[in-house]
Short mmCIF file of C-alpha atoms in Angstrom, two decimals:
data_model
loop_
_atom_site.label_atom_id
_atom_site.label_comp_id
_atom_site.label_asym_id
_atom_site.label_seq_id
_atom_site.Cartn_x
_atom_site.Cartn_y
_atom_site.Cartn_z
CA MET L 4 33.43 -10.19 -36.79
CA THR L 5 34.09 -13.21 -34.55
CA TYR L 6 31.58 -14.60 -32.06
CA ASN L 7 33.75 -13.47 -29.12
CA ASN L 8 33.93 -9.92 -30.44
CA LYS L 9 30.17 -9.77 -30.86
CA THR L 10 29.69 -11.04 -27.31
CA LEU L 11 32.11 -8.41 -25.99
CA ILE L 12 30.30 -5.60 -27.80
CA ILE L 13 26.91 -6.72 -26.44
CA PHE L 14 28.36 -6.98 -22.94
CA LEU L 15 29.86 -3.49 -23.15
CA PHE L 16 26.58 -2.04 -24.47
CA VAL L 17 24.54 -3.53 -21.63
CA THR L 18 27.15 -2.50 -19.05
CA LEU L 19 27.28 1.08 -20.31
CA GLN L 20 23.49 1.30 -20.33
CA PHE L 21 23.33 -0.03 -16.77
CA PHE L 22 25.79 2.60 -15.49
CA ALA L 23 24.01 5.31 -17.48
CA GLN L 24 20.78 4.38 -15.72
CA GLN L 25 22.49 4.57 -12.34
CA SER L 26 24.03 8.00 -12.99
CA GLN L 27 20.97 9.68 -14.52
CA LYS L 28 19.54 12.67 -12.76
CA SER L 29 15.83 12.49 -12.02
CA ALA L 30 13.55 13.88 -14.72
CA PHE L 31 10.06 13.54 -13.21
CA ASP L 32 8.43 14.28 -9.89
CA ILE L 33 5.74 11.71 -8.95
CA VAL L 34 3.06 12.06 -6.28
CA PRO L 35 0.62 9.13 -6.00
CA LEU L 36 -2.82 10.38 -4.96
CA GLY L 37 -4.24 6.86 -5.08
CA VAL L 38 -2.62 3.50 -5.76
CA LYS L 39 -5.18 0.71 -5.32
CA GLY L 40 -7.77 -0.98 -7.45
CA GLY L 41 -11.01 -2.22 -5.98
CA ILE L 42 -13.15 -0.94 -3.15
CA ASP L 43 -11.07 1.59 -1.19
CA GLU L 44 -12.69 4.81 -2.43
CA LYS L 45 -10.09 6.92 -0.57
CA ASN L 46 -7.15 5.34 -2.40
CA LEU L 47 -7.90 4.68 -6.09
CA SER L 48 -5.69 5.13 -9.15
CA ALA L 49 -4.38 8.70 -9.60
CA TYR L 50 -0.77 9.76 -10.16
CA LEU L 51 0.60 13.30 -10.39
CA VAL L 52 3.53 13.61 -12.80
CA ALA L 53 5.53 16.81 -13.37
CA PRO L 54 8.91 17.76 -14.80
CA ILE L 55 11.37 17.67 -11.93
CA HIS L 56 11.55 20.83 -9.78
CA THR L 57 8.21 22.15 -11.08
CA LYS L 58 4.61 22.11 -9.90
CA ASP L 59 3.18 21.60 -13.38
CA TYR L 60 1.45 18.28 -12.77
CA ILE L 61 -0.66 16.18 -15.08
CA CYS L 62 -2.90 13.74 -13.22
CA LEU L 63 -2.85 10.26 -14.75
CA ASP L 64 -6.30 8.86 -13.96
CA ALA L 65 -8.37 10.40 -11.21
CA GLY L 66 -9.94 7.76 -8.99
CA THR L 67 -8.99 9.62 -5.81
CA ILE L 68 -8.04 13.30 -5.71
CA ASN L 69 -8.94 15.14 -2.49
CA ALA L 70 -7.99 12.39 -0.03
CA GLY L 71 -4.70 11.85 -1.86
CA ILE L 72 -3.79 15.54 -1.78
CA GLU L 73 -4.55 15.63 1.94
CA LYS L 74 -2.31 12.61 2.49
CA ALA L 75 0.50 14.28 0.52
CA ILE L 76 0.13 17.45 2.57
CA ALA L 77 0.29 15.41 5.79
CA ASN L 78 3.52 13.88 4.44
CA LYS L 79 4.89 17.40 3.78
CA VAL L 80 5.02 16.85 0.03
CA PHE L 81 3.00 20.04 -0.45
CA LYS L 82 3.15 23.10 1.79
CA VAL L 83 -0.02 24.74 0.50
CA SER L 84 -3.71 24.03 0.96
CA THR L 85 -5.62 21.17 -0.63
CA SER L 86 -7.53 23.71 -2.71
CA GLU L 87 -4.35 25.29 -4.06
CA VAL L 88 -2.91 21.94 -5.12
CA LEU L 89 -6.17 21.05 -6.86
CA ARG L 90 -6.68 24.40 -8.53
CA LYS L 91 -3.12 25.53 -9.30
CA TYR L 92 -0.75 22.54 -9.30
CA ILE L 93 -2.87 20.07 -11.29
CA LYS L 94 -2.82 21.36 -14.87
CA GLY L 95 -5.02 18.65 -16.38
CA TYR L 96 -6.13 15.02 -16.36
CA CYS L 97 -5.34 12.06 -18.62
CA ILE L 98 -8.10 9.48 -18.19
CA SER L 99 -7.28 5.95 -19.34
CA HIS L 100 -10.87 4.68 -19.31
CA ALA L 101 -14.19 5.67 -17.82
CA HIS L 102 -14.62 3.08 -15.07
CA LEU L 103 -15.59 4.81 -11.84
CA ASP L 104 -12.46 3.79 -9.94
CA HIS L 105 -10.48 5.89 -12.44
CA VAL L 106 -12.72 8.96 -12.69
CA SER L 107 -14.71 9.33 -9.45
CA GLY L 108 -12.23 11.79 -7.91
CA LEU L 109 -12.38 13.99 -10.99
CA ILE L 110 -16.18 14.01 -10.97
CA MET L 111 -16.61 14.68 -7.25
CA ASN L 112 -13.99 17.45 -7.14
CA SER L 113 -15.13 19.22 -10.31
CA PRO L 114 -17.22 21.89 -8.50
CA ALA L 115 -14.11 23.00 -6.56
CA ASP L 116 -11.66 22.68 -9.45
CA SER L 117 -10.26 25.37 -11.76
CA SER L 118 -10.43 25.53 -15.55
CA LYS L 119 -8.19 22.95 -17.22
CA THR L 120 -8.12 20.24 -19.88
CA ILE L 121 -9.23 16.62 -19.68
CA TYR L 122 -7.43 14.36 -22.18
CA ALA L 123 -8.92 11.03 -23.25
CA THR L 124 -9.46 8.87 -26.31
CA LYS L 125 -12.68 9.17 -28.31
CA LYS L 126 -14.48 6.20 -26.71
CA CYS L 127 -13.47 7.20 -23.18
CA MET L 128 -14.53 10.82 -23.73
CA GLU L 129 -17.87 9.73 -25.16
CA MET L 130 -18.54 7.59 -22.09
CA MET L 131 -17.73 10.44 -19.70
CA GLU L 132 -19.96 12.84 -21.63
CA LYS L 133 -22.82 10.34 -21.88
CA HIS L 134 -22.78 8.87 -18.38
CA TYR L 135 -21.19 11.44 -16.04
CA PHE L 136 -20.88 15.02 -17.31
CA ASN L 137 -24.32 15.00 -18.91
CA GLY L 138 -26.38 17.49 -16.90
CA GLU L 139 -28.31 14.65 -15.21
CA THR L 140 -26.07 12.31 -13.22
CA TRP L 141 -23.72 15.29 -12.76
CA ALA L 142 -23.47 18.83 -14.05
CA ASN L 143 -21.64 19.11 -17.36
CA PHE L 144 -18.50 20.97 -16.39
CA GLY L 145 -17.15 20.44 -19.90
CA ASP L 146 -17.39 22.25 -23.22
CA GLU L 147 -18.99 19.36 -25.16
CA GLY L 148 -21.86 16.92 -24.70
CA SER L 149 -25.43 17.25 -23.41
CA GLY L 150 -27.01 19.51 -20.84
CA PHE L 151 -25.96 23.05 -19.99
CA LEU L 152 -22.23 23.43 -20.75
CA LEU L 153 -20.43 25.06 -17.82
CA LYS L 154 -17.18 25.06 -19.86
CA LYS L 155 -14.86 24.74 -16.86
CA TYR L 156 -13.10 21.77 -18.47
CA HIS L 157 -11.94 21.58 -22.04
CA PHE L 158 -12.57 18.06 -23.33
CA GLN L 159 -9.66 17.24 -25.63
CA THR L 160 -9.94 14.00 -27.58
CA LEU L 161 -6.60 12.26 -28.15
CA ILE L 162 -5.84 10.67 -31.49
CA ILE L 163 -4.16 7.30 -31.01
CA GLY L 164 -0.42 7.50 -31.66
CA GLU L 165 -0.39 11.28 -32.08
CA LYS L 166 1.67 13.47 -29.75
CA THR L 167 -0.40 16.18 -28.05
CA LYS L 168 0.88 19.10 -26.00
CA ILE L 169 -0.34 19.19 -22.39
CA ASN L 170 -1.57 22.74 -21.90
CA THR L 171 0.35 25.06 -19.51
CA THR L 172 3.19 22.52 -19.18
CA THR L 173 6.27 21.56 -21.20
CA MET L 174 5.05 17.96 -21.48
CA THR L 175 3.32 16.03 -24.24
CA VAL L 176 1.10 12.95 -24.18
CA THR L 177 0.72 10.16 -26.72
CA ALA L 178 -2.11 7.63 -26.32
CA PHE L 179 -1.94 3.91 -27.14
CA PRO L 180 -4.87 1.46 -26.95
CA LEU L 181 -5.10 -1.29 -24.35
CA SER L 182 -7.57 -4.15 -24.01
CA HIS L 183 -9.52 -4.29 -20.75
CA VAL L 184 -11.95 -7.18 -21.30
CA ASN L 185 -11.84 -7.19 -25.08
CA PRO L 186 -13.40 -5.26 -26.87
CA PHE L 187 -13.56 -2.64 -24.06
CA GLU L 188 -10.71 -0.18 -24.43
CA SER L 189 -8.33 1.30 -21.91
CA THR L 190 -5.35 3.55 -22.64
CA ALA L 191 -1.61 3.81 -22.12
CA PHE L 192 -0.13 7.31 -21.93
CA LEU L 193 3.43 8.10 -22.96
CA ILE L 194 4.33 11.34 -21.17
CA GLN L 195 7.36 13.12 -22.61
CA ASN L 196 9.30 16.17 -21.49
CA GLY L 197 12.24 17.00 -23.72
CA ASP L 198 14.31 13.84 -24.12
CA ASP L 199 12.75 12.12 -21.12
CA ALA L 200 9.63 9.97 -20.93
CA VAL L 201 7.50 7.91 -18.59
CA LEU L 202 4.87 5.35 -19.59
CA TYR L 203 1.59 4.89 -17.70
CA LEU L 204 -0.79 2.03 -18.44
CA GLY L 205 -4.40 2.06 -17.37
CA ASP L 206 -6.12 -1.24 -16.68
CA THR L 207 -5.01 -3.94 -19.11
CA GLY L 208 -5.13 -7.66 -19.58
CA ALA L 209 -2.38 -9.79 -21.12
CA ASP L 210 -2.46 -10.20 -24.89
CA SER L 211 -2.81 -13.97 -24.58
CA VAL L 212 -5.91 -13.67 -22.40
CA GLU L 213 -7.45 -10.71 -24.20
CA LYS L 214 -6.83 -12.21 -27.66
CA SER L 215 -5.23 -8.91 -28.57
CA ASP L 216 -1.91 -7.52 -29.76
CA ASN L 217 -2.19 -4.14 -28.02
CA LEU L 218 0.61 -4.75 -25.51
CA SER L 219 2.89 -6.19 -28.19
CA LEU L 220 2.35 -3.08 -30.32
CA LEU L 221 2.94 -0.83 -27.31
CA TRP L 222 6.22 -2.59 -26.51
CA LYS L 223 7.38 -2.09 -30.10
CA ALA L 224 6.53 1.60 -29.90
CA ILE L 225 8.41 2.31 -26.67
CA ALA L 226 11.35 -0.12 -27.08
CA PRO L 227 13.54 2.52 -28.80
CA LEU L 228 13.14 4.82 -25.79
CA ILE L 229 14.50 2.09 -23.51
CA ILE L 230 17.39 1.37 -25.87
CA GLN L 231 18.18 5.11 -25.92
CA ASN L 232 17.93 5.25 -22.11
CA ARG L 233 15.16 7.86 -22.31
CA LEU L 234 12.26 6.03 -20.66
CA ARG L 235 12.43 6.58 -16.89
CA GLY L 236 9.91 3.97 -15.84
CA ILE L 237 6.68 2.13 -16.59
CA PHE L 238 3.55 2.30 -14.45
CA ILE L 239 1.66 -0.95 -14.95
CA GLU L 240 -1.09 -2.74 -13.09
CA VAL L 241 -1.07 -6.09 -11.32
CA SER L 242 -4.55 -6.52 -9.88
CA PHE L 243 -4.62 -10.16 -8.80
CA PRO L 244 -2.26 -12.88 -7.55
CA ASN L 245 -1.39 -15.79 -9.83
CA GLU L 246 -4.12 -18.00 -8.37
CA GLN L 247 -6.84 -15.89 -9.99
CA PRO L 248 -8.38 -17.92 -12.87
CA ASN L 249 -8.39 -16.36 -16.34
CA SER L 250 -12.18 -16.30 -16.35
CA LEU L 251 -12.12 -13.97 -13.32
CA LEU L 252 -9.33 -11.61 -14.36
CA PHE L 253 -11.75 -9.13 -15.97
CA GLY L 254 -9.05 -7.55 -18.11
CA HIS L 255 -6.28 -7.37 -15.50
CA LEU L 256 -2.77 -8.73 -14.98
CA THR L 257 -1.22 -11.16 -12.50
CA PRO L 258 2.50 -11.33 -11.59
CA ASN L 259 3.06 -14.18 -14.06
CA TYR L 260 1.33 -12.37 -16.90
CA LEU L 261 3.25 -9.17 -16.17
CA MET L 262 6.58 -10.98 -16.31
CA THR L 263 5.58 -12.74 -19.52
CA GLU L 264 4.79 -9.38 -21.10
CA LEU L 265 8.02 -7.78 -19.88
CA HIS L 266 10.02 -10.67 -21.31
CA LYS L 267 8.45 -9.80 -24.66
CA LEU L 268 9.64 -6.23 -24.15
CA GLU L 269 13.17 -7.39 -23.37
CA GLU L 270 13.23 -9.40 -26.59
CA LEU L 271 12.82 -6.08 -28.40
CA THR L 272 15.29 -4.05 -26.34
CA GLY L 273 18.05 -6.63 -25.86
CA LYS L 274 19.02 -9.07 -23.14
CA GLY L 275 19.89 -7.35 -19.88
CA THR L 276 18.51 -3.95 -20.88
CA LEU L 277 15.74 -4.10 -18.28
CA LYS L 278 18.09 -4.78 -15.38
CA LYS L 279 17.29 -2.21 -12.66
CA PHE L 280 14.68 -0.66 -14.95
CA LYS L 281 11.91 0.88 -12.84
CA ILE L 282 8.52 -0.83 -12.97
CA ILE L 283 5.92 0.90 -10.81
CA ILE L 284 3.22 -1.56 -9.76
CA THR L 285 -0.28 -0.08 -9.72
CA HIS L 286 -3.89 -1.12 -9.09
CA MET L 287 -3.32 -3.99 -6.64
CA LYS L 288 -6.74 -4.99 -5.36
CA PRO L 289 -7.61 -5.64 -1.71
CA PRO L 290 -7.82 -7.62 0.53
CA SER L 291 -4.40 -6.92 2.01
CA LYS L 292 -3.45 -10.62 1.99
CA ASN L 293 -3.82 -10.62 -1.80
CA MET L 294 -1.70 -7.47 -2.10
CA THR L 295 1.01 -9.08 0.03
CA LYS L 296 0.85 -12.21 -2.13
CA ILE L 297 1.17 -10.15 -5.32
CA LYS L 298 4.34 -8.49 -4.00
CA GLU L 299 5.83 -11.83 -2.97
CA GLN L 300 5.05 -13.43 -6.32
CA LEU L 301 6.52 -10.49 -8.22
CA MET L 302 9.74 -10.64 -6.22
CA LYS L 303 10.00 -14.39 -6.69
CA THR L 304 9.52 -14.28 -10.48
CA ASN L 305 11.66 -11.19 -11.12
CA ASP L 306 14.27 -12.97 -13.24
CA LEU L 307 14.79 -9.80 -15.30
CA ASN L 308 16.21 -8.05 -12.19
CA LEU L 309 13.74 -5.21 -12.56
CA GLN L 310 13.59 -2.48 -9.95
CA LEU L 311 10.05 -3.03 -8.70
CA LEU L 312 8.45 -0.04 -6.99
CA PHE L 313 5.26 -0.18 -4.94
CA PRO L 314 3.96 3.38 -4.61
CA ILE L 315 2.31 4.56 -1.41
CA GLN L 316 -0.47 7.13 -1.39
CA GLY L 317 0.90 10.59 -0.66
CA ASN L 318 4.58 9.52 -0.77
CA ARG L 319 6.51 11.47 -3.38
CA PHE L 320 9.26 9.86 -5.46
CA GLU L 321 11.33 10.69 -8.52
CA LEU L 322 11.98 9.01 -11.85
#
């Protein structure tokens, strides 16, 4: 095969993939209950994800729950009460790590919640059982751990790399490890429904800073889904602007580090395959001037022509 023929085939492949992305019908319904990192306790990481046209939501992290549901109701996303969304629409929680800004909403709303499953890796689950649901700092609403077991929540430990069914939904979750100030672990969740998937990353630093290969291994695992046009988007954090020194990143990403990592992903999927691919930016930390700077820096360095999305609390969108 001549060089020109190879170039033509690659061009046609990328072109066809681009148009396939544009013509795809939405597969997932997304409702952000909280989008920030940092100190705003009414707007911390929590994302509802459901198969399109259903109310069977899994909540990815749970920093803010009640305030986010109320915001979504005010925006006419939900036409029922806050209690009904909490008790009936949210079918379970996937917790990436046990830092308070990712679990405080779950803990505080547990007395008003209904029975459901909490999914987390072994280390994360152990931290929640030891420090939160332990019968001392908070009642143990789970079915494992210390103190009197109220058994409202089923604590389901995820095995890394193993697909697990999300109870009372048609979705599955697969957990992958992330480094969040090495050796502290966070988690990425691959949510799948039929042929469609979405990837959510909890807090993570860049491999080069964390002295880790977790992101590289994650990119290898999900690259085939992008090539097959099955991955609808990636939720990934950018906590600080580029000016933040490495010593003060505390296991987080900047715009430059995000783009470096996504270039690694493109090397696996093929040049041009990430054009218009949806990257949902999470966990930007206040103050507002820093959040504005992060957006500007991301736009300026977006040489992959990604479709960058900046979710707003209570504003529904589709993937």
